[in-house]
Amino acid sequence: LVCVLVCVLVCVLVCDILRRLRVMGRYAQLVLGPAGSGKSTYCTQLAEHAKATRRKINFVNFDPAAESFDYPLSLDIRELISVEEVQEELKLGPNGALVYAMEYFEEHIDDWFDEVFQDFGDDDYLVFDCPGQIELYSHVPAFKRFVHYLRDKGWSVCAVYLLDAQFVTDPTKFISGCMTCLAAMVQLELPHVNVLTKMDLVENKQEIEEFLDVDARSLTHQLNTRMGEQFVRLNEAVANLIDEYSMVSFFPLDYTAEDSLQDLMAYIDNSIQYGEDEEIREQLAGLEMEDEDDQQNGV
């Protein structure tokens, strides 16, 4: 009787794992960052890297105001709505039209994505090239709802926040850049990878390297030496906040370095557990084959 109960329990657990695996193995990057931070360049370089390594990655334009691309698109939000159409019909400016377009997308997210996502399944890897207006990540709810939608559909999602390396050439710019990253991190509640772009354009890389891994005490000291006494307590509070959220960690991306993009992809893949689900499937497949062999042998 005990053996029967154990076998039933094992079967139930295996069935539950297999059921969950049917919605596992879907991965996505949300490429975020201010305008001019290099999001489209990152996607272009990633597309070339994927082609060279024979890795399948699908790219999605998530910017209703975008015009042209140097990489192939598998999906385009402009098929649903574009900023140009909104400006013509509602007579709004560029920023107002973009916010309206994202709110329109939020209202139709279920209908539109339920249709277009039928082409994507297990093991698919999507990269979303997102708009450069940071208010969309900090307080406009459309992106947050989209993240919840992806998670509900079984996608493992990571936010890749790009920041121009010029933002970390001194402590005050570093704080400003970290605050924009932190706003997106708190709003979206995703695994967050912060990337410094355009490293190949930085003449004095030593200025950047000292900000790649700083602690609160060092950052507070640097801020206090540049600012008045009335900002001492504020500097300490902000530095501690950044340190507690681990926002002082940036990945320097240099396209001229041979392994830079490959190392970044390995870091991102690890954050969304890319490849681990496939290992689980292989192990379960092996168990199923062993079980079939045992049944055939009368065990």
Coordinates of C-alpha atoms in Angstrom, one line a residue:
L1 CA 0.0 0.0 0.0
V2 CA 2.8 2.4 0.9
C3 CA 4.5 1.6 -2.5
V4 CA 1.3 2.4 -4.3
L5 CA 0.9 5.7 -2.5
V6 CA 4.5 6.7 -3.3
C7 CA 4.1 5.8 -7.0
V8 CA 0.8 7.9 -7.2
L9 CA 2.5 10.8 -5.5
V10 CA 5.5 10.7 -7.8
C11 CA 3.2 10.5 -10.8
V12 CA 1.2 13.6 -9.6
L13 CA 4.4 15.5 -9.0
V14 CA 5.8 14.7 -12.5
C15 CA 2.5 15.6 -14.2
D16 CA 2.5 18.9 -12.3
I17 CA 6.1 19.7 -13.4
L18 CA 5.2 18.7 -17.0
R19 CA 2.2 21.0 -16.9
R20 CA 4.2 23.9 -15.7
L21 CA 6.9 23.2 -18.3
R22 CA 4.4 23.7 -21.1
V23 CA 4.4 27.4 -20.3
M24 CA 8.1 27.6 -19.5
G25 CA 10.9 28.2 -21.9
R26 CA 9.7 31.6 -23.2
Y27 CA 12.2 34.4 -22.8
A28 CA 12.1 38.2 -23.4
Q29 CA 14.3 41.3 -23.0
L30 CA 12.8 44.7 -22.6
V31 CA 15.5 47.1 -23.9
L32 CA 14.9 50.3 -22.0
G33 CA 16.8 53.6 -21.6
P34 CA 16.6 57.3 -22.4
A35 CA 16.6 58.6 -26.0
G36 CA 20.0 58.3 -27.6
S37 CA 21.3 55.7 -25.2
G38 CA 21.8 53.2 -28.0
K39 CA 18.8 50.9 -27.8
S40 CA 18.5 50.4 -31.6
T41 CA 22.2 50.0 -32.0
Y42 CA 22.2 47.3 -29.3
C43 CA 19.4 45.4 -31.1
T44 CA 21.3 45.7 -34.4
Q45 CA 24.5 44.4 -32.8
L46 CA 22.6 41.6 -31.1
A47 CA 21.0 40.6 -34.3
E48 CA 24.4 40.3 -36.0
H49 CA 25.7 38.4 -33.0
A50 CA 22.7 36.0 -33.1
K51 CA 23.3 35.4 -36.8
A52 CA 27.0 34.7 -36.3
T53 CA 26.3 32.3 -33.4
R54 CA 23.3 30.7 -35.2
R55 CA 21.0 31.6 -32.3
K56 CA 17.4 32.4 -33.0
I57 CA 16.2 35.7 -31.6
N58 CA 13.1 37.5 -32.6
F59 CA 13.1 41.3 -32.5
V60 CA 10.0 43.4 -31.7
N61 CA 9.6 47.1 -32.4
F62 CA 7.8 48.5 -29.3
D63 CA 8.2 52.1 -30.2
P64 CA 5.1 53.6 -32.0
A65 CA 7.2 56.5 -33.2
A66 CA 10.0 54.5 -34.8
E67 CA 10.7 54.9 -38.5
S68 CA 13.5 52.6 -39.7
F69 CA 15.4 49.6 -38.5
D70 CA 18.8 47.9 -39.3
Y71 CA 17.6 44.5 -38.0
P72 CA 14.7 42.2 -39.0
L73 CA 11.4 42.6 -37.2
S74 CA 9.2 39.7 -36.2
L75 CA 6.5 42.0 -34.7
D76 CA 5.8 45.7 -34.9
I77 CA 3.5 47.7 -32.6
R78 CA 2.9 50.1 -35.4
E79 CA 0.6 47.5 -36.9
L80 CA -1.7 48.3 -34.0
I81 CA -1.1 52.1 -33.6
S82 CA 1.6 54.6 -34.6
V83 CA 2.5 58.1 -33.3
E84 CA 2.1 59.5 -36.8
E85 CA -1.5 58.3 -37.0
V86 CA -2.3 59.7 -33.5
Q87 CA -0.8 63.1 -34.4
E88 CA -2.8 63.4 -37.6
E89 CA -6.1 62.4 -36.0
L90 CA -5.9 64.0 -32.6
K91 CA -3.5 66.9 -33.3
L92 CA -1.2 66.0 -30.4
G93 CA 2.5 66.7 -30.1
P94 CA 5.1 63.9 -30.3
N95 CA 5.2 63.2 -26.6
G96 CA 1.5 63.4 -26.0
A97 CA 0.9 61.2 -29.1
L98 CA 3.3 58.6 -27.7
V99 CA 1.7 58.5 -24.3
Y100 CA -1.7 58.1 -26.0
A101 CA -0.4 55.3 -28.2
M102 CA 0.9 53.4 -25.2
E103 CA -2.4 53.9 -23.4
Y104 CA -4.3 52.7 -26.5
F105 CA -2.0 49.6 -26.5
E106 CA -2.7 49.0 -22.9
E107 CA -6.4 48.9 -23.6
H108 CA -6.0 46.4 -26.5
I109 CA -3.2 44.3 -25.1
D110 CA -5.2 41.2 -24.6
D111 CA -6.9 41.1 -28.0
W112 CA -3.8 42.1 -30.1
F113 CA -1.1 40.1 -28.3
D114 CA -3.4 37.0 -28.0
E115 CA -3.5 37.1 -31.8
V116 CA 0.1 37.9 -32.7
F117 CA 1.6 35.7 -29.9
Q118 CA 0.2 32.6 -31.5
D119 CA 3.3 32.6 -33.7
F120 CA 5.6 32.3 -30.7
G121 CA 5.9 29.3 -28.4
D122 CA 8.3 27.4 -26.2
D123 CA 12.0 28.2 -26.5
D124 CA 11.3 31.5 -28.3
Y125 CA 13.4 34.5 -27.4
L126 CA 12.0 38.0 -27.9
V127 CA 13.8 41.3 -27.7
F128 CA 11.6 44.4 -27.4
D129 CA 13.1 47.7 -28.6
C130 CA 11.2 50.2 -26.5
P131 CA 10.7 53.9 -26.7
G132 CA 13.1 56.4 -25.2
Q133 CA 10.7 58.4 -23.1
I134 CA 11.6 57.4 -19.5
E135 CA 8.3 58.5 -18.1
L136 CA 6.8 55.4 -19.8
Y137 CA 8.9 53.3 -17.4
S138 CA 8.6 55.4 -14.3
H139 CA 4.9 56.1 -13.9
V140 CA 2.8 55.4 -17.0
P141 CA 1.1 52.0 -16.2
A142 CA 1.1 50.6 -19.8
F143 CA 4.6 49.0 -19.5
K144 CA 3.8 47.5 -16.0
R145 CA 0.7 45.9 -17.3
F146 CA 2.5 44.5 -20.3
V147 CA 5.1 43.0 -18.0
H148 CA 2.3 41.3 -16.0
Y149 CA 0.8 40.1 -19.3
L150 CA 4.0 38.4 -20.3
R151 CA 4.5 36.8 -17.0
D152 CA 1.0 35.5 -16.9
K153 CA 1.6 33.9 -20.3
G154 CA 4.7 32.1 -19.0
W155 CA 7.5 34.4 -20.3
S156 CA 10.7 34.9 -18.3
V157 CA 11.4 38.7 -18.7
C158 CA 14.4 40.8 -18.0
A159 CA 14.8 44.6 -18.2
V160 CA 18.0 45.7 -20.0
Y161 CA 18.4 49.3 -19.1
L162 CA 20.9 51.1 -21.3
L163 CA 22.7 54.3 -20.2
D164 CA 25.2 56.4 -22.1
A165 CA 28.6 56.1 -20.5
Q166 CA 28.8 59.9 -20.4
F167 CA 26.3 59.7 -17.5
V168 CA 28.9 58.3 -15.1
T169 CA 31.9 60.5 -15.8
D170 CA 31.3 62.3 -12.4
P171 CA 29.4 61.6 -9.2
T172 CA 26.4 63.9 -9.9
K173 CA 25.8 62.5 -13.4
F174 CA 26.2 59.0 -11.9
I175 CA 23.4 59.7 -9.3
S176 CA 21.2 61.1 -12.0
G177 CA 21.7 58.0 -14.2
C178 CA 21.1 55.6 -11.2
M179 CA 17.8 57.4 -10.3
T180 CA 16.4 56.8 -13.8
C181 CA 17.4 53.1 -13.6
L182 CA 15.9 52.8 -10.1
A183 CA 12.6 54.4 -11.2
A184 CA 12.2 51.7 -13.9
M185 CA 13.3 49.0 -11.6
V186 CA 10.7 49.9 -8.9
Q187 CA 7.9 50.4 -11.4
L188 CA 8.4 47.2 -13.5
E189 CA 9.6 44.8 -10.7
L190 CA 11.8 42.8 -13.1
P191 CA 15.3 41.4 -13.1
H192 CA 17.3 44.4 -14.0
V193 CA 20.6 44.6 -16.0
N194 CA 22.1 48.0 -16.2
V195 CA 24.4 48.5 -19.2
L196 CA 26.8 51.4 -20.0
T197 CA 26.8 51.9 -23.8
K198 CA 29.1 53.8 -26.1
M199 CA 32.2 52.7 -24.1
D200 CA 34.1 52.7 -27.4
L201 CA 33.6 56.5 -27.6
V202 CA 35.0 57.2 -24.1
E203 CA 38.5 58.6 -24.3
N204 CA 39.4 58.2 -20.6
K205 CA 38.0 54.9 -19.5
Q206 CA 39.6 55.2 -16.1
E207 CA 36.9 57.8 -15.2
I208 CA 34.2 55.2 -15.9
E209 CA 35.9 52.3 -14.2
E210 CA 35.9 53.9 -10.8
F211 CA 32.0 54.1 -10.9
L212 CA 31.5 50.5 -12.0
D213 CA 31.6 49.2 -8.4
V214 CA 31.5 51.9 -5.7
D215 CA 30.2 51.8 -2.2
A216 CA 27.9 54.2 -0.4
R217 CA 30.7 55.7 1.7
S218 CA 32.9 56.5 -1.3
L219 CA 30.0 57.9 -3.3
T220 CA 28.9 60.1 -0.4
H221 CA 32.4 61.5 0.1
Q222 CA 32.7 62.3 -3.6
L223 CA 29.3 64.1 -3.6
N224 CA 30.1 66.1 -0.5
T225 CA 33.3 67.4 -1.9
R226 CA 31.4 68.8 -4.9
M227 CA 28.3 70.1 -3.2
G228 CA 27.4 72.4 -0.3
E229 CA 27.0 71.4 3.4
Q230 CA 23.2 71.6 3.1
F231 CA 23.3 68.5 0.9
V232 CA 25.4 66.3 3.2
R233 CA 22.4 64.4 4.6
L234 CA 20.7 64.1 1.2
N235 CA 23.9 62.8 -0.4
E236 CA 24.2 60.2 2.3
A237 CA 20.6 59.1 2.0
V238 CA 20.7 58.8 -1.8
A239 CA 24.0 57.0 -1.8
N240 CA 22.7 54.5 0.8
L241 CA 19.5 54.0 -1.3
I242 CA 21.5 53.2 -4.4
D243 CA 23.8 50.9 -2.5
E244 CA 20.9 49.0 -0.9
Y245 CA 19.2 48.4 -4.3
S246 CA 22.6 47.4 -5.9
M247 CA 22.1 50.1 -8.5
V248 CA 25.8 50.9 -8.6
S249 CA 26.5 47.8 -10.7
F250 CA 26.8 48.5 -14.4
F251 CA 28.0 46.3 -17.3
P252 CA 30.3 48.2 -19.6
L253 CA 29.4 47.3 -23.2
D254 CA 32.1 47.9 -25.8
Y255 CA 31.2 46.7 -29.3
T256 CA 34.9 46.9 -30.3
A257 CA 35.8 44.3 -27.7
E258 CA 35.4 40.8 -29.1
D259 CA 33.6 39.2 -26.1
S260 CA 31.8 42.2 -24.6
L261 CA 28.4 41.5 -26.1
Q262 CA 28.7 37.8 -25.6
D263 CA 29.5 38.2 -21.9
L264 CA 26.6 40.6 -21.5
M265 CA 24.2 38.0 -23.2
A266 CA 25.5 35.3 -20.8
Y267 CA 24.7 37.6 -17.9
I268 CA 21.2 38.4 -19.2
D269 CA 20.5 34.7 -20.0
N270 CA 21.5 33.8 -16.4
S271 CA 19.1 36.3 -15.0
I272 CA 16.1 34.8 -16.9
Q273 CA 17.4 31.2 -16.5
Y274 CA 17.7 30.8 -20.2
G275 CA 18.7 27.2 -21.0
E276 CA 17.9 25.8 -17.6
D277 CA 14.3 24.8 -18.6
E278 CA 15.7 22.8 -21.5
E279 CA 18.0 20.8 -19.1
I280 CA 14.9 20.0 -17.0
R281 CA 13.0 18.8 -20.0
E282 CA 15.9 16.5 -21.0
Q283 CA 16.0 15.1 -17.5
L284 CA 12.3 14.5 -17.4
A285 CA 12.4 12.9 -20.9
G286 CA 15.1 10.6 -19.6
L287 CA 12.9 9.6 -16.6
E288 CA 9.9 9.0 -18.9
M289 CA 12.1 6.7 -21.1
E290 CA 13.3 4.8 -18.1
D291 CA 9.7 4.4 -16.9
E292 CA 8.6 3.0 -20.3
D293 CA 11.5 0.6 -20.3
D294 CA 10.6 -0.6 -16.8
Q295 CA 7.0 -1.2 -17.9
Q296 CA 8.1 -3.1 -21.0
N297 CA 10.4 -5.3 -18.8
G298 CA 7.5 -5.9 -16.3
V299 CA 9.2 -4.0 -13.4

